[in-house]
Structures are given as C-alpha cells and as structure tokens.
C-alpha cells in the first residue's frame, strides 16, 4: 500500500515536472514573482518571457484584465494593417477640429481648431503620450473595434479585444473598459512585433520604433538603465494599472506584462500600490536577467518625477 502510494506521488511529480519542461517554465523566477505579488491588495497578473532562453514565468497569466491605454497597441497594429493593404498612408493628412476634444492623457486636445497634421504624428502621439484624441481617431481609421478584433483573432489571440465603440461588446465595456487582454497575450503581441511578424517586417519595425519612445518613465522603465532600449506602453484607470515592456537587454531581450484589477488603492500618487509593484517587478527582472549589472536608479531620482526638491 505504502509502495503503491509512493508510485502515485512519483507519477504526479513527474507529470508536473514534464509539463513545466514542455512549457519551458522558469520555476525559480515564477516562485520569486509569486512572492512579490502575494500581498497586493487586488488581483495582479504577470507574464515574463525571455526571448533568448525561451523560458517563461507567469502569475494569472491567462486571466483577463482591463487594458486601459494598453489597448492602443492593438489599435496601432490595426492602423498598420490598413497601411499594409494600401488603404492608409503614414502621411495621410488629418484635420483636427474641436469636436474631437477628449479629456485625459495626451496633447491633441490642446491643439487649435483646424490644425493640420498627419497619420504618422497621430500614431506617434497615441503611443508616446498615450493621447486619447488620436487613439479614438486611430481606432476609427483602423476600421473600428470590430476590424481590430478580427485582426487579433487572426493572430490567435482569444481574449485581446477592443470593447469601447464596438457594437455587441457593450457589456464587456462595462466590465473591462476600453479593452481587455491577458498578460500572456499582450506580451505575445509585442513579441510578434519585435520578431517582425506583426502585419509585416516593415510595419513591425516602424511600430517598434514608436514603442521605444514612451513618455511615461516613472513606473517600470525607471528601474531599467536609461541607455538600454525599451519598447513600452502603459495603461491606467482608478482600479487597474498595467504596463507592457520589452527590454533589449545586453544579455538577451525579455518582455513582461504586469496587469492589475480590483485595486484597493485608487490614488494617483507616486506611491500608488500598483505602481510600486510595477517598479518592484521591473527592478527584480533587470537584476535577475542581468546579474552582472551594477546599475541602480540614482539617489533621489524619484524626487524628479514627484516634483520634490533634492
């Protein structure tokens, strides 16, 4: 009886061990991430993938989270899909008018009525400054949420969808907001871009260049040396903060997506719990993948972004 039980336990252990190997799971990394997020007051999801070692780690990696402004990455893909088909051009003229004013993040809401611009500038504003006006406009130009969602489905992404201004998704909009995704899927979308597999090689390269100019360096990016290239997009609403980052690290590229929802801390201060978590995970990953690095954020560097004196 005891011997049979031993065989059963050994069989179970081998199953999980083989399963982990098939998925190339970095068990040590996953354990450390679980420790970091365990006390978060809300639900935190993380997915990490090292493009060099092909190892991954995840916490709630396949759970659906609100994207907030990270939905602008699928919208960007939708725009370039139209460009690839010859239906749009980066240099198409756009005329901004006051009817397009939309609050929140971004710069175009402050443009003068009848300002002349182009699609390339609009797309860059959407990604770099998370501009809401150009994002809504870009969603329209990309064919709307339905067409963008068809593109995501065609890429094999089951849960990554645009909800806002998309017929038939009103209930999902109420639940998740502008968009929804899983940590694994959104990281996978950026991996496709990095590997020149999103829309086309040329489109992937141009999208990736836009993604490397993030204005929002206060969160995960603050824990990565400024001389190391990153491609990133952040998303934030009261109860959900998310961040997508690809790090072109010396030892090999790695990508991570941090998502949170049902956050108890809905503040907009530097010390918001979700933003502290994003910085903590980012710092841990940098040191995990670049153990020889001696770089640390400069003393009192956080005072710069908080507007405090040294």
GROMACS .gro file of C-alpha atoms in nm:
model
  310
    1UNK     CA    1   0.000   0.000   0.000
    2UNK     CA    2   0.276   0.240   0.101
    3UNK     CA    3   0.479   0.143  -0.204
    4UNK     CA    4   0.182   0.200  -0.435
    5UNK     CA    5   0.121   0.544  -0.286
    6UNK     CA    6   0.485   0.627  -0.345
    7UNK     CA    7   0.448   0.537  -0.713
    8UNK     CA    8   0.139   0.755  -0.736
    9UNK     CA    9   0.318   1.055  -0.587
   10UNK     CA   10   0.619   0.997  -0.811
   11UNK     CA   11   0.388   0.983  -1.113
   12UNK     CA   12   0.220   1.310  -1.016
   13UNK     CA   13   0.556   1.476  -0.959
   14UNK     CA   14   0.688   1.357  -1.296
   15UNK     CA   15   0.373   1.482  -1.472
   16UNK     CA   16   0.413   1.833  -1.336
   17UNK     CA   17   0.787   1.830  -1.394
   18UNK     CA   18   0.746   1.726  -1.759
   19UNK     CA   19   0.461   1.975  -1.804
   20UNK     CA   20   0.684   2.255  -1.672
   21UNK     CA   21   0.967   2.149  -1.905
   22UNK     CA   22   0.734   2.141  -2.206
   23UNK     CA   23   0.633   2.499  -2.133
   24UNK     CA   24   0.994   2.598  -2.057
   25UNK     CA   25   0.878   2.739  -1.724
   26UNK     CA   26   1.142   2.914  -1.517
   27UNK     CA   27   1.030   2.772  -1.184
   28UNK     CA   28   1.267   2.988  -0.979
   29UNK     CA   29   1.152   3.307  -1.147
   30UNK     CA   30   0.786   3.214  -1.110
   31UNK     CA   31   0.834   3.144  -0.740
   32UNK     CA   32   1.003   3.481  -0.686
   33UNK     CA   33   0.728   3.665  -0.875
   34UNK     CA   34   0.462   3.493  -0.669
   35UNK     CA   35   0.636   3.614  -0.354
   36UNK     CA   36   0.647   3.972  -0.485
   37UNK     CA   37   0.275   3.990  -0.571
   38UNK     CA   38   0.134   3.787  -0.280
   39UNK     CA   39   0.038   4.085  -0.062
   40UNK     CA   40  -0.104   4.304  -0.338
   41UNK     CA   41  -0.447   4.436  -0.246
   42UNK     CA   42  -0.631   4.348  -0.564
   43UNK     CA   43  -0.556   4.092  -0.834
   44UNK     CA   44  -0.216   4.107  -1.001
   45UNK     CA   45  -0.118   3.919  -1.314
   46UNK     CA   46   0.232   3.890  -1.457
   47UNK     CA   47   0.382   3.723  -1.761
   48UNK     CA   48   0.754   3.720  -1.839
   49UNK     CA   49   0.929   3.566  -2.139
   50UNK     CA   50   1.299   3.560  -2.217
   51UNK     CA   51   1.346   3.560  -2.594
   52UNK     CA   52   1.698   3.420  -2.568
   53UNK     CA   53   1.640   3.129  -2.330
   54UNK     CA   54   1.274   3.079  -2.434
   55UNK     CA   55   1.177   3.043  -2.071
   56UNK     CA   56   0.863   3.194  -1.924
   57UNK     CA   57   0.703   3.263  -1.589
   58UNK     CA   58   0.352   3.373  -1.506
   59UNK     CA   59   0.106   3.459  -1.232
   60UNK     CA   60  -0.256   3.468  -1.352
   61UNK     CA   61  -0.100   3.488  -1.697
   62UNK     CA   62  -0.417   3.370  -1.871
   63UNK     CA   63  -0.669   3.570  -1.667
   64UNK     CA   64  -0.850   3.854  -1.841
   65UNK     CA   65  -0.765   4.206  -1.723
   66UNK     CA   66  -0.866   4.556  -1.836
   67UNK     CA   67  -0.606   4.708  -2.067
   68UNK     CA   68  -0.685   5.076  -2.013
   69UNK     CA   69  -0.450   5.254  -2.258
   70UNK     CA   70  -0.250   4.942  -2.342
   71UNK     CA   71  -0.533   4.877  -2.590
   72UNK     CA   72  -0.357   5.135  -2.804
   73UNK     CA   73  -0.106   4.867  -2.908
   74UNK     CA   74  -0.374   4.658  -3.086
   75UNK     CA   75  -0.510   4.982  -3.232
   76UNK     CA   76  -0.160   5.059  -3.366
   77UNK     CA   77  -0.149   4.715  -3.525
   78UNK     CA   78  -0.488   4.782  -3.681
   79UNK     CA   79  -0.363   5.108  -3.832
   80UNK     CA   80  -0.058   4.943  -3.985
   81UNK     CA   81  -0.272   4.661  -4.116
   82UNK     CA   82  -0.466   4.923  -4.314
   83UNK     CA   83  -0.139   5.081  -4.430
   84UNK     CA   84  -0.009   4.742  -4.543
   85UNK     CA   85  -0.327   4.695  -4.751
   86UNK     CA   86  -0.277   5.033  -4.913
   87UNK     CA   87  -0.591   5.181  -4.759
   88UNK     CA   88  -0.397   5.433  -4.548
   89UNK     CA   89  -0.060   5.606  -4.555
   90UNK     CA   90   0.151   5.738  -4.270
   91UNK     CA   91   0.147   6.073  -4.447
   92UNK     CA   92  -0.228   6.099  -4.495
   93UNK     CA   93  -0.342   6.448  -4.395
   94UNK     CA   94  -0.565   6.479  -4.091
   95UNK     CA   95  -0.750   6.797  -3.988
   96UNK     CA   96  -0.816   6.826  -3.616
   97UNK     CA   97  -1.133   7.001  -3.504
   98UNK     CA   98  -1.274   7.091  -3.165
   99UNK     CA   99  -1.547   6.824  -3.189
  100UNK     CA  100  -1.272   6.569  -3.127
  101UNK     CA  101  -1.176   6.710  -2.786
  102UNK     CA  102  -1.148   6.428  -2.532
  103UNK     CA  103  -1.002   6.463  -2.183
  104UNK     CA  104  -0.745   6.256  -2.001
  105UNK     CA  105  -0.394   6.197  -2.126
  106UNK     CA  106  -0.242   6.344  -2.438
  107UNK     CA  107  -0.166   6.665  -2.623
  108UNK     CA  108  -0.402   6.691  -2.921
  109UNK     CA  109  -0.692   6.806  -2.703
  110UNK     CA  110  -0.498   7.133  -2.671
  111UNK     CA  111  -0.445   7.181  -3.045
  112UNK     CA  112  -0.613   7.472  -3.217
  113UNK     CA  113  -0.927   7.401  -3.416
  114UNK     CA  114  -0.849   7.316  -3.783
  115UNK     CA  115  -0.489   7.217  -3.704
  116UNK     CA  116  -0.338   7.023  -3.994
  117UNK     CA  117  -0.139   6.708  -3.907
  118UNK     CA  118  -0.082   6.358  -4.047
  119UNK     CA  119  -0.143   5.997  -3.953
  120UNK     CA  120   0.218   5.933  -3.854
  121UNK     CA  121   0.206   6.215  -3.597
  122UNK     CA  122  -0.128   6.091  -3.465
  123UNK     CA  123   0.001   5.736  -3.422
  124UNK     CA  124   0.317   5.861  -3.251
  125UNK     CA  125   0.114   6.074  -3.009
  126UNK     CA  126  -0.110   5.777  -2.934
  127UNK     CA  127   0.182   5.556  -2.834
  128UNK     CA  128   0.434   5.801  -2.691
  129UNK     CA  129   0.199   6.024  -2.490
  130UNK     CA  130  -0.099   5.787  -2.476
  131UNK     CA  131  -0.301   6.060  -2.642
  132UNK     CA  132  -0.672   5.982  -2.614
  133UNK     CA  133  -0.789   6.202  -2.902
  134UNK     CA  134  -0.553   6.042  -3.154
  135UNK     CA  135  -0.628   5.697  -3.013
  136UNK     CA  136  -1.003   5.726  -3.071
  137UNK     CA  137  -0.932   5.873  -3.414
  138UNK     CA  138  -0.686   5.592  -3.493
  139UNK     CA  139  -0.941   5.330  -3.390
  140UNK     CA  140  -1.184   5.480  -3.640
  141UNK     CA  141  -0.922   5.488  -3.916
  142UNK     CA  142  -0.825   5.128  -3.845
  143UNK     CA  143  -1.178   5.024  -3.929
  144UNK     CA  144  -1.319   5.035  -3.576
  145UNK     CA  145  -1.307   4.786  -3.291
  146UNK     CA  146  -1.463   4.505  -3.495
  147UNK     CA  147  -1.189   4.509  -3.758
  148UNK     CA  148  -0.913   4.538  -3.499
  149UNK     CA  149  -1.066   4.246  -3.307
  150UNK     CA  150  -1.075   4.037  -3.625
  151UNK     CA  151  -0.704   4.106  -3.666
  152UNK     CA  152  -0.636   3.997  -3.307
  153UNK     CA  153  -0.839   3.681  -3.359
  154UNK     CA  154  -0.645   3.608  -3.676
  155UNK     CA  155  -0.324   3.633  -3.474
  156UNK     CA  156  -0.455   3.362  -3.240
  157UNK     CA  157  -0.531   3.599  -2.954
  158UNK     CA  158  -0.853   3.479  -2.793
  159UNK     CA  159  -0.906   3.748  -2.530
  160UNK     CA  160  -0.731   4.061  -2.661
  161UNK     CA  161  -1.014   4.284  -2.778
  162UNK     CA  162  -1.127   4.644  -2.817
  163UNK     CA  163  -1.456   4.696  -2.632
  164UNK     CA  164  -1.525   5.069  -2.647
  165UNK     CA  165  -1.719   5.194  -2.952
  166UNK     CA  166  -1.750   4.834  -3.070
  167UNK     CA  167  -2.103   4.705  -3.142
  168UNK     CA  168  -2.204   4.399  -2.941
  169UNK     CA  169  -1.940   4.449  -2.673
  170UNK     CA  170  -2.127   4.693  -2.450
  171UNK     CA  171  -2.143   4.454  -2.152
  172UNK     CA  172  -1.772   4.379  -2.181
  173UNK     CA  173  -1.702   4.752  -2.198
  174UNK     CA  174  -1.886   4.794  -1.868
  175UNK     CA  175  -1.674   4.516  -1.714
  176UNK     CA  176  -1.330   4.584  -1.861
  177UNK     CA  177  -1.341   4.932  -2.011
  178UNK     CA  178  -1.180   5.030  -2.343
  179UNK     CA  179  -1.008   4.696  -2.393
  180UNK     CA  180  -0.924   4.361  -2.242
  181UNK     CA  181  -0.639   4.113  -2.263
  182UNK     CA  182  -0.436   3.857  -2.070
  183UNK     CA  183  -0.074   3.910  -1.963
  184UNK     CA  184   0.042   3.628  -2.189
  185UNK     CA  185  -0.145   3.754  -2.495
  186UNK     CA  186  -0.038   4.116  -2.472
  187UNK     CA  187   0.324   4.015  -2.420
  188UNK     CA  188   0.286   3.781  -2.718
  189UNK     CA  189   0.166   4.069  -2.935
  190UNK     CA  190   0.480   4.267  -2.856
  191UNK     CA  191   0.694   3.958  -2.919
  192UNK     CA  192   0.542   3.932  -3.268
  193UNK     CA  193   0.627   4.298  -3.326
  194UNK     CA  194   0.984   4.250  -3.201
  195UNK     CA  195   1.027   3.943  -3.423
  196UNK     CA  196   0.897   4.132  -3.729
  197UNK     CA  197   0.591   3.907  -3.750
  198UNK     CA  198   0.314   4.162  -3.685
  199UNK     CA  199   0.147   4.276  -4.010
  200UNK     CA  200   0.480   4.280  -4.200
  201UNK     CA  201   0.852   4.319  -4.134
  202UNK     CA  202   0.849   4.687  -4.229
  203UNK     CA  203   0.534   4.758  -4.027
  204UNK     CA  204   0.674   4.574  -3.727
  205UNK     CA  205   0.994   4.777  -3.738
  206UNK     CA  206   0.810   5.110  -3.757
  207UNK     CA  207   0.567   5.017  -3.480
  208UNK     CA  208   0.854   4.904  -3.261
  209UNK     CA  209   1.035   5.234  -3.315
  210UNK     CA  210   0.724   5.417  -3.196
  211UNK     CA  211   0.704   5.191  -2.891
  212UNK     CA  212   1.058   5.284  -2.786
  213UNK     CA  213   0.966   5.649  -2.720
  214UNK     CA  214   0.746   5.621  -2.410
  215UNK     CA  215   0.696   5.944  -2.218
  216UNK     CA  216   0.589   5.759  -1.902
  217UNK     CA  217   0.919   5.659  -1.743
  218UNK     CA  218   0.800   5.680  -1.380
  219UNK     CA  219   0.696   5.317  -1.349
  220UNK     CA  220   0.869   5.001  -1.476
  221UNK     CA  221   1.104   5.194  -1.704
  222UNK     CA  222   1.251   5.382  -1.408
  223UNK     CA  223   1.416   5.059  -1.295
  224UNK     CA  224   1.597   4.992  -1.622
  225UNK     CA  225   1.918   5.175  -1.724
  226UNK     CA  226   1.834   5.472  -1.950
  227UNK     CA  227   2.096   5.360  -2.202
  228UNK     CA  228   1.918   5.027  -2.256
  229UNK     CA  229   1.646   5.042  -2.520
  230UNK     CA  230   1.292   4.954  -2.415
  231UNK     CA  231   0.962   4.933  -2.601
  232UNK     CA  232   0.670   5.003  -2.371
  233UNK     CA  233   0.309   5.104  -2.323
  234UNK     CA  234   0.130   5.188  -2.001
  235UNK     CA  235  -0.238   5.182  -1.910
  236UNK     CA  236  -0.407   5.327  -1.603
  237UNK     CA  237  -0.753   5.386  -1.463
  238UNK     CA  238  -0.856   5.404  -1.099
  239UNK     CA  239  -0.881   5.033  -1.018
  240UNK     CA  240  -0.649   4.894  -1.283
  241UNK     CA  241  -0.288   4.974  -1.374
  242UNK     CA  242  -0.097   4.784  -1.643
  243UNK     CA  243   0.238   4.801  -1.816
  244UNK     CA  244   0.388   4.626  -2.119
  245UNK     CA  245   0.766   4.634  -2.162
  246UNK     CA  246   1.022   4.473  -2.392
  247UNK     CA  247   1.379   4.521  -2.271
  248UNK     CA  248   1.656   4.494  -2.530
  249UNK     CA  249   1.898   4.386  -2.259
  250UNK     CA  250   2.267   4.312  -2.319
  251UNK     CA  251   2.218   3.950  -2.212
  252UNK     CA  252   1.913   3.899  -2.432
  253UNK     CA  253   1.572   4.052  -2.485
  254UNK     CA  254   1.295   3.987  -2.237
  255UNK     CA  255   0.934   4.100  -2.227
  256UNK     CA  256   0.691   4.137  -1.940
  257UNK     CA  257   0.335   4.244  -1.885
  258UNK     CA  258   0.205   4.345  -1.545
  259UNK     CA  259  -0.172   4.376  -1.505
  260UNK     CA  260  -0.384   4.460  -1.202
  261UNK     CA  261  -0.755   4.489  -1.136
  262UNK     CA  262  -0.989   4.541  -0.843
  263UNK     CA  263  -0.717   4.756  -0.686
  264UNK     CA  264  -0.793   4.885  -0.338
  265UNK     CA  265  -0.551   5.174  -0.385
  266UNK     CA  266  -0.708   5.403  -0.644
  267UNK     CA  267  -0.485   5.702  -0.572
  268UNK     CA  268  -0.283   5.884  -0.834
  269UNK     CA  269   0.022   5.948  -0.619
  270UNK     CA  270   0.372   5.819  -0.696
  271UNK     CA  271   0.339   5.565  -0.413
  272UNK     CA  272   0.023   5.404  -0.553
  273UNK     CA  273   0.046   5.035  -0.464
  274UNK     CA  274   0.017   4.911  -0.823
  275UNK     CA  275   0.287   5.149  -0.946
  276UNK     CA  276   0.514   5.045  -0.660
  277UNK     CA  277   0.454   4.685  -0.766
  278UNK     CA  278   0.542   4.764  -1.127
  279UNK     CA  279   0.870   4.924  -1.022
  280UNK     CA  280   0.950   4.635  -0.788
  281UNK     CA  281   0.888   4.368  -1.051
  282UNK     CA  282   1.084   4.560  -1.315
  283UNK     CA  283   1.384   4.606  -1.083
  284UNK     CA  284   1.376   4.239  -0.988
  285UNK     CA  285   1.363   4.126  -1.351
  286UNK     CA  286   1.652   4.352  -1.454
  287UNK     CA  287   1.873   4.209  -1.180
  288UNK     CA  288   1.752   3.855  -1.247
  289UNK     CA  289   1.837   3.865  -1.617
  290UNK     CA  290   2.141   4.094  -1.585
  291UNK     CA  291   2.309   3.972  -1.264
  292UNK     CA  292   2.643   4.133  -1.353
  293UNK     CA  293   2.491   4.479  -1.384
  294UNK     CA  294   2.581   4.727  -1.112
  295UNK     CA  295   2.337   4.993  -1.229
  296UNK     CA  296   2.084   5.126  -0.979
  297UNK     CA  297   1.842   5.421  -1.000
  298UNK     CA  298   2.018   5.740  -0.895
  299UNK     CA  299   1.976   5.856  -0.538
  300UNK     CA  300   1.663   6.072  -0.501
  301UNK     CA  301   1.576   6.019  -0.869
  302UNK     CA  302   1.214   5.966  -0.766
  303UNK     CA  303   1.204   6.326  -0.641
  304UNK     CA  304   1.232   6.447  -1.000
  305UNK     CA  305   0.907   6.284  -1.105
  306UNK     CA  306   0.732   6.376  -0.782
  307UNK     CA  307   0.831   6.740  -0.816
  308UNK     CA  308   1.020   6.739  -0.486
  309UNK     CA  309   1.341   6.921  -0.411
  310UNK     CA  310   1.655   6.715  -0.350
   0.00000   0.00000   0.00000
